CSV table of C-alpha atoms and ligand atoms in Angstrom, one decimal:
chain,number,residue,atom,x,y,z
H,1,UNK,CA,0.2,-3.7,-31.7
H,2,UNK,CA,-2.2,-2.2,-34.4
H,3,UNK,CA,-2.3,1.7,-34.7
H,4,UNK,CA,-4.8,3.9,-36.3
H,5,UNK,CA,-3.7,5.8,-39.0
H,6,UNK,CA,-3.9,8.9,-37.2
H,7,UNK,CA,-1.8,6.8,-34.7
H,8,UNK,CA,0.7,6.2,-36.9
H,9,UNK,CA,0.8,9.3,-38.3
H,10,UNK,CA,1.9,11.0,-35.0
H,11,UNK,CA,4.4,8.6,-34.9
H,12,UNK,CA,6.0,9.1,-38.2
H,13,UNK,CA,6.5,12.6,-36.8
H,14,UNK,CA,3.5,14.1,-38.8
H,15,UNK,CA,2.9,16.5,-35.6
H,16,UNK,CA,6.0,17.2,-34.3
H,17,UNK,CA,9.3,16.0,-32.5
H,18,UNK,CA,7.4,15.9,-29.4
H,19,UNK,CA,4.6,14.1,-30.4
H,20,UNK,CA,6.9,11.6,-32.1
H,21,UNK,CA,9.0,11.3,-29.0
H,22,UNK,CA,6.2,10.5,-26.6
H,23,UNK,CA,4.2,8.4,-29.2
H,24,UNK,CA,7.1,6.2,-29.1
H,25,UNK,CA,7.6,5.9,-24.8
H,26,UNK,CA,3.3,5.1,-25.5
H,27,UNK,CA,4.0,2.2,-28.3
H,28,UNK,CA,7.3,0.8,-26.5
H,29,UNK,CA,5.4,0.4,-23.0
H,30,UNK,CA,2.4,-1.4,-25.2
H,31,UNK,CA,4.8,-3.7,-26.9
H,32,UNK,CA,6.3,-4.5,-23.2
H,33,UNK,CA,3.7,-5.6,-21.8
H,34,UNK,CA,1.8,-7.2,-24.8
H,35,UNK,CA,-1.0,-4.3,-25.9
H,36,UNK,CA,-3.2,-5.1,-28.9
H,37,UNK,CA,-3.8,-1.1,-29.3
H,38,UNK,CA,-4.5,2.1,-27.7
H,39,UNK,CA,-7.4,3.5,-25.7
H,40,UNK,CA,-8.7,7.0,-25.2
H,41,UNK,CA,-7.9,8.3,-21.9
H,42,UNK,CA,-10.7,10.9,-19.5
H,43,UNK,CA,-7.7,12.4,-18.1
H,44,UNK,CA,-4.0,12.0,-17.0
H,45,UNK,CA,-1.9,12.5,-13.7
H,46,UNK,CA,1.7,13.3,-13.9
H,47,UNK,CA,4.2,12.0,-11.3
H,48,UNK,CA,7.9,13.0,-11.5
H,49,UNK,CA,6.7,17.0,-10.8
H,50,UNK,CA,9.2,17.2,-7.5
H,51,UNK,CA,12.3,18.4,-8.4
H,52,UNK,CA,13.7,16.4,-5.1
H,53,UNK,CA,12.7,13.8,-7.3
H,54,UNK,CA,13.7,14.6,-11.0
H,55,UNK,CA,16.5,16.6,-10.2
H,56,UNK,CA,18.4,18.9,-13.3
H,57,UNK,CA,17.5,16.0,-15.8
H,58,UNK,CA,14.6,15.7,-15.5
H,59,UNK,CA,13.5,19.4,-16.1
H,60,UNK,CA,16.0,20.1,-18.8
H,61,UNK,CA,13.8,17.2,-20.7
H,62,UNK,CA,10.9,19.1,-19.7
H,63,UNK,CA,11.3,22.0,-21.4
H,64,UNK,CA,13.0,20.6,-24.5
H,65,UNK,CA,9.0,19.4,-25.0
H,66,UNK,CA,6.6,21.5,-27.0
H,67,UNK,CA,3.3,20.3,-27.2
H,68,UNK,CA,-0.4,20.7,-25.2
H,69,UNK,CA,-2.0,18.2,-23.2
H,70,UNK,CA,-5.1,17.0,-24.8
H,71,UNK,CA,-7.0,16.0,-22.1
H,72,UNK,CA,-7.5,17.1,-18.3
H,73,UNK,CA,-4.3,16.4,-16.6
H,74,UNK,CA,-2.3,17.2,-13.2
H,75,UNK,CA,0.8,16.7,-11.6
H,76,UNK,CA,1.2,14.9,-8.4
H,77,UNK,CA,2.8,16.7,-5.5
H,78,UNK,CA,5.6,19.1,-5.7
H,79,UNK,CA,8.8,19.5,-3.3
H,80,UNK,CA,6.4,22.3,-1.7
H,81,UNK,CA,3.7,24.5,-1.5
H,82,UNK,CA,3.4,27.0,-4.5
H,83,UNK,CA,3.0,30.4,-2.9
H,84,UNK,CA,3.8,30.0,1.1
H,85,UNK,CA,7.1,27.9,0.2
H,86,UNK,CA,8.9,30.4,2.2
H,87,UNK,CA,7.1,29.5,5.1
H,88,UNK,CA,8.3,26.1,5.1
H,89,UNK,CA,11.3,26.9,5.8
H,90,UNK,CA,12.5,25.7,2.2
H,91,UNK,CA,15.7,26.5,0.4
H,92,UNK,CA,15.4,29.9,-2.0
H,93,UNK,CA,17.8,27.5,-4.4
H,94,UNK,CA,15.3,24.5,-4.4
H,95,UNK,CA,12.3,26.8,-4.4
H,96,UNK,CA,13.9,28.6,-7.9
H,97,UNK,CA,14.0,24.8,-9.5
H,98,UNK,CA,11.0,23.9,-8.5
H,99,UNK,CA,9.0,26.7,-9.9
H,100,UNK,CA,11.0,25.9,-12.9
H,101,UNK,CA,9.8,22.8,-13.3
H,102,UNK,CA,6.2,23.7,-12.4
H,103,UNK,CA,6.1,26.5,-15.5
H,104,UNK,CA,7.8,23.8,-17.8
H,105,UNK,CA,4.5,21.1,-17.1
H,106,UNK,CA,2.1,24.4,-17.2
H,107,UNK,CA,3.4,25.5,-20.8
H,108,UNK,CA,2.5,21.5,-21.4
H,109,UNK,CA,-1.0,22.3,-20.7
H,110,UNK,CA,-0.9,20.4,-17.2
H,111,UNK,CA,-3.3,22.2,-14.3
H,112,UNK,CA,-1.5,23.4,-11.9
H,113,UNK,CA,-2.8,21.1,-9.3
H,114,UNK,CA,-0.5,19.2,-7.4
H,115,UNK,CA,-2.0,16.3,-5.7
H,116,UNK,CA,-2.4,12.7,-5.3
H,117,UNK,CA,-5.8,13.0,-4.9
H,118,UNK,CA,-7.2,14.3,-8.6
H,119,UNK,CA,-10.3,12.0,-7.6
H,120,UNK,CA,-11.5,15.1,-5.7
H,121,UNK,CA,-11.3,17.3,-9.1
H,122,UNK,CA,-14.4,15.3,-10.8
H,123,UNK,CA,-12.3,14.2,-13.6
H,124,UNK,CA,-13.1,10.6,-13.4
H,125,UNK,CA,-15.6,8.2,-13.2
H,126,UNK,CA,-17.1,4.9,-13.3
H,127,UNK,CA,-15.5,2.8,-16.1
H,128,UNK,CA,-13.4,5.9,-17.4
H,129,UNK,CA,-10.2,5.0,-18.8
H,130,UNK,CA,-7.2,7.0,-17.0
H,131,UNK,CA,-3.1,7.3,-16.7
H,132,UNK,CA,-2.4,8.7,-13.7
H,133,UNK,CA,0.8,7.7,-11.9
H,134,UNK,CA,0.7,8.3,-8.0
H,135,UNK,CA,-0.1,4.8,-6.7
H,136,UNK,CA,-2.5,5.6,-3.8
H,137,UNK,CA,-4.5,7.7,-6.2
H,138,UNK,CA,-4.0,4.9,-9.1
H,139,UNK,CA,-5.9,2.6,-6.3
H,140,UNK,CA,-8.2,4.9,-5.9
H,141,UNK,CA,-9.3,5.1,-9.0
H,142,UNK,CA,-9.6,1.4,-9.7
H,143,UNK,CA,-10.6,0.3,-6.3
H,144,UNK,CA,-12.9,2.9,-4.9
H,145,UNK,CA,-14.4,4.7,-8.3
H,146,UNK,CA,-13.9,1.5,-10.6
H,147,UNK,CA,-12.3,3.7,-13.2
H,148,UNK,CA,-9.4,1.4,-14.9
H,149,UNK,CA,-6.0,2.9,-15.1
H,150,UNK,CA,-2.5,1.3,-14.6
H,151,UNK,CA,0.0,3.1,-12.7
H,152,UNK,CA,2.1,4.7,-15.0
H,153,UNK,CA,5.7,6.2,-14.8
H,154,UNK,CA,6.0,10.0,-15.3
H,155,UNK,CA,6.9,9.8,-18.9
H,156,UNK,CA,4.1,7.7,-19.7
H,157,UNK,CA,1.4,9.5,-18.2
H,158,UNK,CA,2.7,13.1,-19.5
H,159,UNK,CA,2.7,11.1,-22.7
H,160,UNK,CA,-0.6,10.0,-22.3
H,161,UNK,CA,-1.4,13.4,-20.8
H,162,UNK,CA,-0.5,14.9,-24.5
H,163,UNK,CA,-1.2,12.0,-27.0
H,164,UNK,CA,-4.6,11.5,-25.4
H,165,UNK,CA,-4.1,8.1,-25.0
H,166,UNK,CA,-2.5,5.0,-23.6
H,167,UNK,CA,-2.0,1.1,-24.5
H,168,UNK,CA,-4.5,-1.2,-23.7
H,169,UNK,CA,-3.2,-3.6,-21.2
H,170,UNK,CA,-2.9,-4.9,-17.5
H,171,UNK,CA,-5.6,-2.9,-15.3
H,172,UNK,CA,-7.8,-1.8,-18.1
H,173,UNK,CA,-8.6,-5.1,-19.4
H,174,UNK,CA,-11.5,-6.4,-17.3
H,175,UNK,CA,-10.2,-9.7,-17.1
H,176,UNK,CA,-6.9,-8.9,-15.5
H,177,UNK,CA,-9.1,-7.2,-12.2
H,178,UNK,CA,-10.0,-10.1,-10.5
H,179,UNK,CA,-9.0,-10.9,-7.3
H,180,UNK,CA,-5.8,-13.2,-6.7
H,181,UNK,CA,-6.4,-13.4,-2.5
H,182,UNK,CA,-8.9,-13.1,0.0
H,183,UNK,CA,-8.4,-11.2,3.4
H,184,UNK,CA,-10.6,-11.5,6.0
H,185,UNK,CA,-10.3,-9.6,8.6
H,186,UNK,CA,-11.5,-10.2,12.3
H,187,UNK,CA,-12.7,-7.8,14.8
H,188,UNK,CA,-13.0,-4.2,12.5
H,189,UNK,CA,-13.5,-1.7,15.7
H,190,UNK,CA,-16.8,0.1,16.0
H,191,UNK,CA,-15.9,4.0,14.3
H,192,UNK,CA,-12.3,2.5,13.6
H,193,UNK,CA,-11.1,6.2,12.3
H,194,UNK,CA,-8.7,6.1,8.6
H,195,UNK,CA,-5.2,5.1,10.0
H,196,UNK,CA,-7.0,2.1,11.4
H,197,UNK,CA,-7.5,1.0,7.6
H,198,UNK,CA,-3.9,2.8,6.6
H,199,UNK,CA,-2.2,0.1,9.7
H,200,UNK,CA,-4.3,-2.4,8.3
H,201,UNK,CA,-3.2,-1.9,4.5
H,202,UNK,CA,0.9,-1.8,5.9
H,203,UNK,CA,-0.4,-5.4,7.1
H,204,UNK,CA,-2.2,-6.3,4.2
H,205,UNK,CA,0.1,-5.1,1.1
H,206,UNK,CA,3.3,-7.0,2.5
H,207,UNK,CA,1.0,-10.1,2.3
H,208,UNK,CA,-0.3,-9.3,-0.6
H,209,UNK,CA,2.3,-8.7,-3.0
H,210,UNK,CA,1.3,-7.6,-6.3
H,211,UNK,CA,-1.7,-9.7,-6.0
H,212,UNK,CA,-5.3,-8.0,-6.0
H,213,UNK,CA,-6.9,-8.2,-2.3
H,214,UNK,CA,-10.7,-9.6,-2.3
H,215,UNK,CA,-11.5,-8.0,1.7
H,216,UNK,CA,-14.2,-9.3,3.7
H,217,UNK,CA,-15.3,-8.3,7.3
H,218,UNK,CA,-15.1,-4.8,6.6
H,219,UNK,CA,-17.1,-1.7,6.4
H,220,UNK,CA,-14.8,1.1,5.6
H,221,UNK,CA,-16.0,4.8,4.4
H,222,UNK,CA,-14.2,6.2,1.3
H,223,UNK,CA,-11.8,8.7,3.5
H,224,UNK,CA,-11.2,4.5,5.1
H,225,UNK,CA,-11.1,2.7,1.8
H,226,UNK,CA,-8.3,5.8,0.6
H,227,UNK,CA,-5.8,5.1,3.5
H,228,UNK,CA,-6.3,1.7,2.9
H,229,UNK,CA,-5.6,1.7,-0.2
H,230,UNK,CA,-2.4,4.0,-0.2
H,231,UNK,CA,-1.0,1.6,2.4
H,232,UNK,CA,-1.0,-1.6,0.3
H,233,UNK,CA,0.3,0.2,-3.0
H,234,UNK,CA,3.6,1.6,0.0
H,235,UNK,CA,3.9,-2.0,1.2
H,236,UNK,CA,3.2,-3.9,-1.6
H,237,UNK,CA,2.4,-3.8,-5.2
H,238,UNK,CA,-1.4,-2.8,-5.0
H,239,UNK,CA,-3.2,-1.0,-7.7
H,240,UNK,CA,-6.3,-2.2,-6.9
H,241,UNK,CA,-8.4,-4.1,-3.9
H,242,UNK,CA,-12.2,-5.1,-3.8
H,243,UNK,CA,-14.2,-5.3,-0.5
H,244,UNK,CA,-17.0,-7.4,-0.4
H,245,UNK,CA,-20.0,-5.5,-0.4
H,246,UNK,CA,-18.4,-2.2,-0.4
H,247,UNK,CA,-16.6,-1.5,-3.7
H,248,UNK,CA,-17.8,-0.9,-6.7
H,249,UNK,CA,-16.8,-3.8,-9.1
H,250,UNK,CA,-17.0,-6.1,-6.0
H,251,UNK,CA,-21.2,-5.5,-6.2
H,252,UNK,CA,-20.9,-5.8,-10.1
H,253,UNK,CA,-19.3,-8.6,-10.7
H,254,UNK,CA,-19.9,-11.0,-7.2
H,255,UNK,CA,-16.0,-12.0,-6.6
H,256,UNK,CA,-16.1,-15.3,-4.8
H,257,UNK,CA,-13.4,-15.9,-2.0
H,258,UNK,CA,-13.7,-19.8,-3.2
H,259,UNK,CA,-10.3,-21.0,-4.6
H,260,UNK,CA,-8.6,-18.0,-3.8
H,261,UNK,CA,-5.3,-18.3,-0.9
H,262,UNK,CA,-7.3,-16.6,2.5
H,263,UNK,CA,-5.7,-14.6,5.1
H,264,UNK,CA,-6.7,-13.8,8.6
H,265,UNK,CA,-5.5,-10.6,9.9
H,266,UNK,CA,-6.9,-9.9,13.6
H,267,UNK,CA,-7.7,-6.4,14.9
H,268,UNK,CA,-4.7,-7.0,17.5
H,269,UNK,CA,-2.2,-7.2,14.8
H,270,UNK,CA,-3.2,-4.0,13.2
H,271,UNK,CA,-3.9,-2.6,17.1
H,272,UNK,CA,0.1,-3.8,17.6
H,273,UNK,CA,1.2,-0.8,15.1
H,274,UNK,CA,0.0,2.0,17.5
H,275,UNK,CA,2.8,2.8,19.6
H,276,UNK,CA,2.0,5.6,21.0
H,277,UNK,CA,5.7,6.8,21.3
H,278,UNK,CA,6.8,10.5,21.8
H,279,UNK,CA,7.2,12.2,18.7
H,280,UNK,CA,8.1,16.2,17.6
H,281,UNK,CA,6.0,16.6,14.8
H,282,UNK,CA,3.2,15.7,13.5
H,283,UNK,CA,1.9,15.7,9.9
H,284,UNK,CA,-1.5,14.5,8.5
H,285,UNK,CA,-2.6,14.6,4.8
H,286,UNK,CA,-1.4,11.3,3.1
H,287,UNK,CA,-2.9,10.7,0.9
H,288,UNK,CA,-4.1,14.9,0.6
H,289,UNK,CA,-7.0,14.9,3.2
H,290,UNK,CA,-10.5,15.4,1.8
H,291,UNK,CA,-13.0,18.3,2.7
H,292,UNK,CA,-14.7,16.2,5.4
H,293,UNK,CA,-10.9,15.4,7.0
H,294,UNK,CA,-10.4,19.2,6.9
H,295,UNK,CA,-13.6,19.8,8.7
H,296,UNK,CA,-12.7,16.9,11.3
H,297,UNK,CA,-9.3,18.6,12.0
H,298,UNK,CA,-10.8,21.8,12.5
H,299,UNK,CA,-13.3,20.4,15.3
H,300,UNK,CA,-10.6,18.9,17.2
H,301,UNK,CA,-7.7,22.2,17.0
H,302,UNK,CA,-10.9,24.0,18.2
H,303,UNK,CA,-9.9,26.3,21.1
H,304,UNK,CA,-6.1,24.3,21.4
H,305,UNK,CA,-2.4,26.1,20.4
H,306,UNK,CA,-0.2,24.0,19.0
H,307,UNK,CA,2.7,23.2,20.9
H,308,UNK,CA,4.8,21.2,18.6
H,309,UNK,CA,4.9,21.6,14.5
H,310,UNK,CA,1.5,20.4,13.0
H,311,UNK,CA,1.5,20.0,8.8
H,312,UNK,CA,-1.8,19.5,7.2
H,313,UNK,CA,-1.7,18.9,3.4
H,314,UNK,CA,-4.4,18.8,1.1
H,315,UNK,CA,-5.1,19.7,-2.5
H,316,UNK,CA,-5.0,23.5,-3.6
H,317,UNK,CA,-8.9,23.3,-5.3
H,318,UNK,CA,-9.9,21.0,-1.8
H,319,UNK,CA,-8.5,23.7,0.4
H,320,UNK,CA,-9.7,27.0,-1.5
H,321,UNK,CA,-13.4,25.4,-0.9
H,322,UNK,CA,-12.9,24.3,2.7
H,323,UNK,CA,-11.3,28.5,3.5
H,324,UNK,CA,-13.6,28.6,6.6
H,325,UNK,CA,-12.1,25.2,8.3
H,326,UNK,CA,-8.8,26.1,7.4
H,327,UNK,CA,-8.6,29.4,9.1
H,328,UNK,CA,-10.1,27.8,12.0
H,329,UNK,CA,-7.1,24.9,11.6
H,330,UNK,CA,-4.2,27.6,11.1
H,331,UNK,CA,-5.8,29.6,14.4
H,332,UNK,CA,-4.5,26.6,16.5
H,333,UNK,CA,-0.8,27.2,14.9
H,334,UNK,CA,-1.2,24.3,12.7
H,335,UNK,CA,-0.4,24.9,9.0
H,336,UNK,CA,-2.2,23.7,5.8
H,337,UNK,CA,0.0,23.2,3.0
H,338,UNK,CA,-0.8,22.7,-1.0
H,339,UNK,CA,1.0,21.2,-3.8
H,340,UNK,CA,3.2,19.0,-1.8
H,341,UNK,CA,3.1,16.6,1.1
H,342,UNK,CA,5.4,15.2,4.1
H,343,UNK,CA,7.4,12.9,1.6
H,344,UNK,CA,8.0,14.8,-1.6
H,345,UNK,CA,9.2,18.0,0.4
H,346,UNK,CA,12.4,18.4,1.6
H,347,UNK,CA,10.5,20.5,4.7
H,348,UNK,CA,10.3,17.6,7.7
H,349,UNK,CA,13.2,16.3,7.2
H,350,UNK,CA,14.6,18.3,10.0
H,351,UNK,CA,12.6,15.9,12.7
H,352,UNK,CA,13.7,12.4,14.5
H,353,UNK,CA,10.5,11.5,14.6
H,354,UNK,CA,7.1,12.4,13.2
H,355,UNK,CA,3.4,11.4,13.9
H,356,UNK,CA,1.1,10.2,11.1
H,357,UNK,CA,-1.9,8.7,10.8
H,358,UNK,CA,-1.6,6.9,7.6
H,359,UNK,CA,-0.1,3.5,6.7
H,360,UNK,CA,1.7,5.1,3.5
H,361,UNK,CA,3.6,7.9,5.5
H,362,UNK,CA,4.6,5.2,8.1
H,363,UNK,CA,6.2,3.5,5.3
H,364,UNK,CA,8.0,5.8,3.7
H,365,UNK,CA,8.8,8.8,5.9
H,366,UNK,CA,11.6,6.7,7.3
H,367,UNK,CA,13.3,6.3,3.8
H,368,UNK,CA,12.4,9.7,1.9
H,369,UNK,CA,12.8,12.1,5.3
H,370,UNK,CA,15.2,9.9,7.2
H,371,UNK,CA,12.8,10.6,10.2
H,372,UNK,CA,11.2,8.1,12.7
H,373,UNK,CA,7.0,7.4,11.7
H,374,UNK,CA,4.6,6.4,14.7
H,375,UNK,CA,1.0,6.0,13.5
H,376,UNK,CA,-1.6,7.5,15.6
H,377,UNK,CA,-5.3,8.2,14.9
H,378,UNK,CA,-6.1,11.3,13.8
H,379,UNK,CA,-7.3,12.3,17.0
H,380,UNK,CA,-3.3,11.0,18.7
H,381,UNK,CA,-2.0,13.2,16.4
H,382,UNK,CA,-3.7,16.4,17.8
H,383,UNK,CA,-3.0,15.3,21.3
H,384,UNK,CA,0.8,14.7,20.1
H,385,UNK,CA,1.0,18.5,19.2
H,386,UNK,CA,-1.5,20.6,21.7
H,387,UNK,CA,-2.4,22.0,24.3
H,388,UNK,CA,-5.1,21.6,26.1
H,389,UNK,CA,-5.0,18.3,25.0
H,390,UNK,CA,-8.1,17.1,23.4
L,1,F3S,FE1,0.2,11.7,-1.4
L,1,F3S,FE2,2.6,12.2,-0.6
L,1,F3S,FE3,1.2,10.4,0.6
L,1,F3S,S1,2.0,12.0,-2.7
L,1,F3S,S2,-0.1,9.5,-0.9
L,1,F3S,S3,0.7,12.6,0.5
L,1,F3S,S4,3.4,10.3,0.1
């Protein structure tokens, strides 16, 4: 793998133990998986940020570092929500750890946003370079904006996050993004709302594999294309998807189905997902919900009380700008929660069963909560919860 000088200069320990240190997690990943060299990165998103995930380890080797990131960087979602933790009914002990580990990344120079949706930040765009390491907002980013990142552990993104950079290699090579299978899908539904393309992505990324999907047959809207996208990267291995016609590399470069293994998935099969069964929560936001998700929320808990527990989960910046629709969300009893979501945060794992209305949360509620998923649109998911029903 070639280095600069200045490259290898940070690796001989010319700027530091930490530097060294995450120089050589940068150069060991690029000899793994075959890098000729490094490339500049716009910016960086850190995974690894909930301590229900990293546990004492993990933040004892955070704040043995001592260095600054050098370009924009975030974490992803926390264990729970900065500054109304109490709220959530979460532990004083686990809250205490937590913040710990949230001051160790923001002595690192990280924002303190937590979310797996930095694509709402404006710190990426078309053809950008990245190493961020959630995998619905790594298919995001390559699917939906076209930037090229690959998705990294937590090390190697807060190493790339400080260093500036990361190795050249799998996603960021333009050769290594074409598409490996074609779906085509039969009978999209007229106005199909997101968890009709999150039930179609828990479909489509156990067929899929690791492979990249080439869609056809549908027209999904970016809120659509997201919970699509998170889906396939819960259920199988996908960083990134092109739909014909609709994504960005997928007009640049004309993918051709021809050769390619195809795949019919009906609308029945992804229609089979929606159960409809009783549930005692409900909780909407993965992945975060956008402003124009926020606003659709607030339309339908319009004039309705919330009868059973309703958590809403969005991105600190996303919610700060959307105030107006959030007070009218919270009116209903419904709560909007930051920094953290229904997976990372110990918070719903009181329930049997929970209602969501994305393909990711359906996957892994059941494993990280111990709870029971239904998927419902988003408008089931208000019903689930309210009354008057709406
Ligand atoms: Fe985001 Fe949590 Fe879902 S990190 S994609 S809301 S599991």
């Amino acid at each position: 793998m070639h280095l600069t000088a200045e490259e290898e200069a940070i690796l001989n320990g010319e700027e530091g133990e930490t530097k060294q240190q995450l120089m050589e997690i940068l150069v060991g990943v690029g000899k793994v998986f075959g890098a000729d060299e490094m490339v500049p990165v716009r910016s960086a998103q850190v995974s690894g940020a909930s301590y229900k995930t990293i546990g004492e380890w993990g933040l004892k080797w955070l704040t043995s570092l001592d260095a600054h990131a050098a370009v924009p960087a975030v974490l992803n979602p926390v264990g729970m929500d900065r500054i109304r933790w109490e709220e959530m009914g979460i532990d004083p002990g686990f809250a205490k750890k937590q913040l710990e580990v949230i001051s160790a990344y923001e002595r690192l120079g990280i924002r303190l946003e937590c979310t797996c949706t930095p694509y709402y930040l404006n710190i990426t765009e078309y053809g950008d370079h990245l190493a961020w390491s959630e995998s619905s907002a790594v298919s995001y980013a390559n699917s939906v904006i076209g930037a090229r990142t690959n998705r990294e552990g937590g090390p190697s993104a807060l190493a790339a996050a400080i260093i500036g950079k990361t190795p050249k290699y799998g996603l960021h090579l333009v050769e290594n993004r074409k598409p490996g299978i074609h779906i085509q899908v039969d009978g999209e539904p007229k106005g199909a709302d997101a968890s009709w393309y999150g039930a179609l992505g828990y479909l489509a990324g156990k067929i899929s594999g690791n492979r990249i999907p080439l869609f056809s047959g549908i027209r999904p809207g970016r809120d659509q294309l997201k919970n699509l996208g998170a889906a396939m990267a819960a259920t199988g291995a996908v960083a990134l998807y092109h739909v014909q016609g609709i994504t960005p590399e997928a007009r640049v470069f004309s993918f051709s189905s021809e050769g390619l293994e195809n795949i019919v998935i009906e609308a029945d099969e992804v229609a089979s997902l929606f159960t409809g069964e009783q549930v005692d929560a409900v909780a909407i936001g993965c992945p975060h919900c956008s402003p124009d998700e926020l606003i659709t929320l607030a339309t339908l808990l319009d004039g309705c009380t919330v009868t059973k527990p309703v958590y809403i989960f969005a991105a600190r910046d996303v919610i700060e700008r959307e105030n107006e629709h959030i007070r009218k969300i919270e009116r209903s009893g419904a709560r909007v929660y930051a920094d953290t979501c229904m997976v990372v945060s110990p918070a719903l794992e009181r329930y049997d069963r929970i209602m969501v209305n994305s393909g990711k949360a359906l996957s892994y509620v059941p494993t990280m909560c111990g709870a029971g998923a239904v998927i419902g649109s988003t408008k089931d998911c208000i019903r689930a919860a309210c009354t008057p029903d709406v």
